């Protein structure tokens, strides 16, 4: 399920987060990519399978986030 954070600039940033017992991983997407891409989803599945926390998000103006 996608969650949203309201920014002070009036946009909303989309993110997905899971909590695990092992160290956390933050996925930073690259050019032309977003949090629904194959790499992000593959790493999230690996994190779930190995009980790691994981965070993926869309930058402002990308994917499900609002803004320019």
mmCIF file of N, CA and C in Angstrom:
data_model
loop_
_atom_site.group_PDB
_atom_site.id
_atom_site.type_symbol
_atom_site.label_atom_id
_atom_site.label_comp_id
_atom_site.label_asym_id
_atom_site.label_seq_id
_atom_site.Cartn_x
_atom_site.Cartn_y
_atom_site.Cartn_z
ATOM 1 N N UNK A 1 0.846 -1.192 0.000
ATOM 2 C CA UNK A 1 0.000 0.000 0.000
ATOM 3 C C UNK A 1 0.883 1.244 0.000
ATOM 4 N N UNK A 2 0.587 2.158 -0.868
ATOM 5 C CA UNK A 2 1.365 3.388 -0.967
ATOM 6 C C UNK A 2 0.893 4.385 0.083
ATOM 7 N N UNK A 3 1.852 4.987 0.764
ATOM 8 C CA UNK A 3 1.591 6.041 1.734
ATOM 9 C C UNK A 3 2.102 7.353 1.161
ATOM 10 N N UNK A 4 1.670 8.466 1.752
ATOM 11 C CA UNK A 4 2.077 9.786 1.276
ATOM 12 C C UNK A 4 2.478 10.675 2.447
ATOM 13 N N UNK A 5 3.505 11.491 2.207
ATOM 14 C CA UNK A 5 3.940 12.509 3.158
ATOM 15 C C UNK A 5 3.662 13.861 2.513
ATOM 16 N N UNK A 6 3.018 14.762 3.254
ATOM 17 C CA UNK A 6 2.808 16.127 2.775
ATOM 18 C C UNK A 6 4.065 16.942 3.046
ATOM 19 N N UNK A 7 4.579 17.611 2.009
ATOM 20 C CA UNK A 7 5.776 18.437 2.169
ATOM 21 C C UNK A 7 5.383 19.871 2.508
ATOM 22 N N UNK A 8 6.313 20.659 3.034
ATOM 23 C CA UNK A 8 6.029 22.072 3.317
ATOM 24 C C UNK A 8 5.726 22.870 2.052
ATOM 25 N N UNK A 9 6.083 22.340 0.876
ATOM 26 C CA UNK A 9 5.875 23.038 -0.396
ATOM 27 C C UNK A 9 4.540 22.698 -1.040
ATOM 28 N N UNK A 10 3.740 21.863 -0.365
ATOM 29 C CA UNK A 10 2.416 21.542 -0.870
ATOM 30 C C UNK A 10 2.320 20.311 -1.744
ATOM 31 N N UNK A 11 3.425 19.637 -1.971
ATOM 32 C CA UNK A 11 3.360 18.402 -2.755
ATOM 33 C C UNK A 11 3.285 17.195 -1.818
ATOM 34 N N UNK A 12 3.008 16.039 -2.412
ATOM 35 C CA UNK A 12 2.931 14.799 -1.651
ATOM 36 C C UNK A 12 3.969 13.835 -2.196
ATOM 37 N N UNK A 13 4.761 13.253 -1.294
ATOM 38 C CA UNK A 13 5.742 12.251 -1.686
ATOM 39 C C UNK A 13 5.188 10.872 -1.378
ATOM 40 N N UNK A 14 5.212 10.004 -2.379
ATOM 41 C CA UNK A 14 4.714 8.638 -2.234
ATOM 42 C C UNK A 14 5.835 7.738 -1.721
ATOM 43 N N UNK A 15 5.480 6.821 -0.810
ATOM 44 C CA UNK A 15 6.477 5.870 -0.316
ATOM 45 C C UNK A 15 5.825 4.567 0.129
ATOM 46 N N UNK A 16 6.637 3.522 0.171
ATOM 47 C CA UNK A 16 6.257 2.236 0.727
ATOM 48 C C UNK A 16 7.354 1.837 1.703
ATOM 49 N N UNK A 17 6.942 1.312 2.845
ATOM 50 C CA UNK A 17 7.916 0.963 3.871
ATOM 51 C C UNK A 17 7.523 -0.355 4.522
ATOM 52 N N UNK A 18 8.514 -1.212 4.751
ATOM 53 C CA UNK A 18 8.286 -2.421 5.537
ATOM 54 C C UNK A 18 9.284 -2.413 6.697
ATOM 55 N N UNK A 19 8.892 -3.012 7.792
ATOM 56 C CA UNK A 19 9.741 -3.078 8.973
ATOM 57 C C UNK A 19 10.198 -4.513 9.182
ATOM 58 N N UNK A 20 11.479 -4.669 9.346
ATOM 59 C CA UNK A 20 12.057 -5.979 9.627
ATOM 60 C C UNK A 20 12.957 -5.893 10.843
ATOM 61 N N UNK A 21 13.503 -7.021 11.248
ATOM 62 C CA UNK A 21 14.378 -7.056 12.429
ATOM 63 C C UNK A 21 15.831 -6.770 12.082
ATOM 64 N N UNK A 22 16.198 -6.910 10.808
ATOM 65 C CA UNK A 22 17.579 -6.656 10.392
ATOM 66 C C UNK A 22 17.722 -5.229 9.868
ATOM 67 N N UNK A 23 18.956 -4.837 9.547
ATOM 68 C CA UNK A 23 19.229 -3.456 9.129
ATOM 69 C C UNK A 23 18.322 -3.016 7.984
ATOM 70 N N UNK A 24 18.132 -1.706 7.870
ATOM 71 C CA UNK A 24 17.246 -1.152 6.860
ATOM 72 C C UNK A 24 17.951 -0.836 5.556
ATOM 73 N N UNK A 25 17.173 -0.882 4.481
ATOM 74 C CA UNK A 25 17.649 -0.559 3.138
ATOM 75 C C UNK A 25 16.759 0.547 2.588
ATOM 76 N N UNK A 26 17.360 1.574 2.009
ATOM 77 C CA UNK A 26 16.611 2.647 1.354
ATOM 78 C C UNK A 26 16.938 2.575 -0.135
ATOM 79 N N UNK A 27 15.909 2.436 -0.968
ATOM 80 C CA UNK A 27 16.107 2.379 -2.412
ATOM 81 C C UNK A 27 15.980 3.781 -2.985
ATOM 82 N N UNK A 28 17.045 4.249 -3.642
ATOM 83 C CA UNK A 28 17.068 5.547 -4.314
ATOM 84 C C UNK A 28 17.036 5.276 -5.811
ATOM 85 N N UNK A 29 15.936 5.598 -6.438
ATOM 86 C CA UNK A 29 15.800 5.304 -7.865
ATOM 87 C C UNK A 29 16.688 6.215 -8.698
ATOM 88 N N UNK A 30 17.013 5.757 -9.887
ATOM 89 C CA UNK A 30 17.858 6.516 -10.796
ATOM 90 C C UNK A 30 17.028 7.207 -11.868
ATOM 91 N N UNK A 31 17.710 7.752 -12.857
ATOM 92 C CA UNK A 31 17.075 8.479 -13.955
ATOM 93 C C UNK A 31 16.071 7.578 -14.685
ATOM 94 N N UNK A 32 14.864 8.073 -14.868
ATOM 95 C CA UNK A 32 13.835 7.346 -15.595
ATOM 96 C C UNK A 32 13.236 6.183 -14.823
ATOM 97 N N UNK A 33 13.491 6.118 -13.543
ATOM 98 C CA UNK A 33 12.999 5.021 -12.716
ATOM 99 C C UNK A 33 12.127 5.592 -11.597
ATOM 100 N N UNK A 34 11.337 4.722 -10.982
ATOM 101 C CA UNK A 34 10.551 5.137 -9.830
ATOM 102 C C UNK A 34 10.396 3.953 -8.889
ATOM 103 N N UNK A 35 9.631 4.118 -7.828
ATOM 104 C CA UNK A 35 9.536 3.081 -6.799
ATOM 105 C C UNK A 35 8.752 1.848 -7.245
ATOM 106 N N UNK A 36 8.116 1.888 -8.419
ATOM 107 C CA UNK A 36 7.396 0.724 -8.939
ATOM 108 C C UNK A 36 8.226 -0.061 -9.956
ATOM 109 N N UNK A 37 9.478 0.331 -10.128
ATOM 110 C CA UNK A 37 10.341 -0.341 -11.091
ATOM 111 C C UNK A 37 10.760 -1.738 -10.646
ATOM 112 N N UNK A 38 11.282 -2.498 -11.599
ATOM 113 C CA UNK A 38 11.666 -3.893 -11.338
ATOM 114 C C UNK A 38 12.714 -4.020 -10.236
ATOM 115 N N UNK A 39 13.719 -3.136 -10.248
ATOM 116 C CA UNK A 39 14.778 -3.222 -9.234
ATOM 117 C C UNK A 39 14.212 -2.976 -7.833
ATOM 118 N N UNK A 40 13.415 -1.925 -7.689
ATOM 119 C CA UNK A 40 12.846 -1.595 -6.379
ATOM 120 C C UNK A 40 11.993 -2.738 -5.853
ATOM 121 N N UNK A 41 11.168 -3.308 -6.704
ATOM 122 C CA UNK A 41 10.285 -4.394 -6.270
ATOM 123 C C UNK A 41 11.072 -5.670 -5.969
ATOM 124 N N UNK A 42 12.126 -5.942 -6.746
ATOM 125 C CA UNK A 42 12.963 -7.115 -6.495
ATOM 126 C C UNK A 42 13.662 -7.001 -5.145
ATOM 127 N N UNK A 43 14.255 -5.828 -4.877
ATOM 128 C CA UNK A 43 14.969 -5.628 -3.614
ATOM 129 C C UNK A 43 13.989 -5.658 -2.437
ATOM 130 N N UNK A 44 12.798 -5.103 -2.618
ATOM 131 C CA UNK A 44 11.804 -5.152 -1.547
ATOM 132 C C UNK A 44 11.429 -6.606 -1.212
ATOM 133 N N UNK A 45 11.246 -7.418 -2.221
ATOM 134 C CA UNK A 45 10.923 -8.838 -1.987
ATOM 135 C C UNK A 45 12.068 -9.518 -1.250
ATOM 136 N N UNK A 46 13.309 -9.253 -1.667
ATOM 137 C CA UNK A 46 14.465 -9.822 -0.978
ATOM 138 C C UNK A 46 14.476 -9.386 0.487
ATOM 139 N N UNK A 47 14.216 -8.091 0.734
ATOM 140 C CA UNK A 47 14.202 -7.575 2.105
ATOM 141 C C UNK A 47 13.133 -8.290 2.944
ATOM 142 N N UNK A 48 11.934 -8.445 2.396
ATOM 143 C CA UNK A 48 10.872 -9.160 3.117
ATOM 144 C C UNK A 48 11.293 -10.592 3.422
ATOM 145 N N UNK A 49 11.825 -11.270 2.423
ATOM 146 C CA UNK A 49 12.223 -12.674 2.580
ATOM 147 C C UNK A 49 13.336 -12.854 3.606
ATOM 148 N N UNK A 50 14.136 -11.809 3.814
ATOM 149 C CA UNK A 50 15.278 -11.885 4.727
ATOM 150 C C UNK A 50 15.113 -11.026 5.974
ATOM 151 N N UNK A 51 13.882 -10.586 6.241
ATOM 152 C CA UNK A 51 13.518 -9.840 7.452
ATOM 153 C C UNK A 51 14.306 -8.541 7.638
ATOM 154 N N UNK A 52 14.468 -7.799 6.542
ATOM 155 C CA UNK A 52 15.103 -6.481 6.596
ATOM 156 C C UNK A 52 14.036 -5.399 6.453
ATOM 157 N N UNK A 53 14.269 -4.270 7.103
ATOM 158 C CA UNK A 53 13.428 -3.100 6.856
ATOM 159 C C UNK A 53 13.767 -2.569 5.466
ATOM 160 N N UNK A 54 12.789 -1.922 4.834
ATOM 161 C CA UNK A 54 12.999 -1.440 3.465
ATOM 162 C C UNK A 54 12.122 -0.230 3.208
ATOM 163 N N UNK A 55 12.680 0.761 2.527
ATOM 164 C CA UNK A 55 11.946 1.968 2.154
ATOM 165 C C UNK A 55 12.222 2.274 0.691
ATOM 166 N N UNK A 56 11.147 2.517 -0.064
ATOM 167 C CA UNK A 56 11.268 2.996 -1.444
ATOM 168 C C UNK A 56 10.304 4.166 -1.588
ATOM 169 N N UNK A 57 10.665 5.134 -2.404
ATOM 170 C CA UNK A 57 9.827 6.319 -2.552
ATOM 171 C C UNK A 57 9.996 6.906 -3.940
ATOM 172 N N UNK A 58 9.063 7.794 -4.292
ATOM 173 C CA UNK A 58 9.147 8.543 -5.545
ATOM 174 C C UNK A 58 9.527 9.982 -5.229
ATOM 175 N N UNK A 59 10.515 10.491 -5.961
ATOM 176 C CA UNK A 59 10.899 11.886 -5.819
ATOM 177 C C UNK A 59 9.729 12.776 -6.240
ATOM 178 N N UNK A 60 9.750 14.008 -5.801
ATOM 179 C CA UNK A 60 8.715 14.972 -6.193
ATOM 180 C C UNK A 60 8.647 15.071 -7.720
ATOM 181 N N UNK A 61 7.445 14.953 -8.271
ATOM 182 C CA UNK A 61 7.251 15.035 -9.706
ATOM 183 C C UNK A 61 7.486 13.736 -10.449
ATOM 184 N N UNK A 62 7.730 12.651 -9.738
ATOM 185 C CA UNK A 62 7.972 11.342 -10.365
ATOM 186 C C UNK A 62 6.973 10.323 -9.832
ATOM 187 N N UNK A 63 6.674 9.314 -10.651
ATOM 188 C CA UNK A 63 5.825 8.219 -10.195
ATOM 189 C C UNK A 63 4.514 8.695 -9.594
ATOM 190 N N UNK A 64 4.251 8.235 -8.357
ATOM 191 C CA UNK A 64 2.999 8.575 -7.700
ATOM 192 C C UNK A 64 3.064 9.869 -6.896
ATOM 193 N N UNK A 65 4.254 10.476 -6.763
ATOM 194 C CA UNK A 65 4.384 11.733 -6.039
ATOM 195 C C UNK A 65 3.883 12.889 -6.898
ATOM 196 N N UNK A 66 3.395 13.920 -6.244
ATOM 197 C CA UNK A 66 2.936 15.115 -6.967
ATOM 198 C C UNK A 66 4.079 16.104 -7.094
ATOM 199 N N UNK A 67 3.873 17.149 -7.833
ATOM 200 C CA UNK A 67 4.880 18.203 -7.985
ATOM 201 C C UNK A 67 5.527 18.177 -9.355
ATOM 202 N N UNK A 68 6.430 19.112 -9.545
ATOM 203 C CA UNK A 68 7.141 19.242 -10.816
ATOM 204 C C UNK A 68 8.550 18.693 -10.691
#
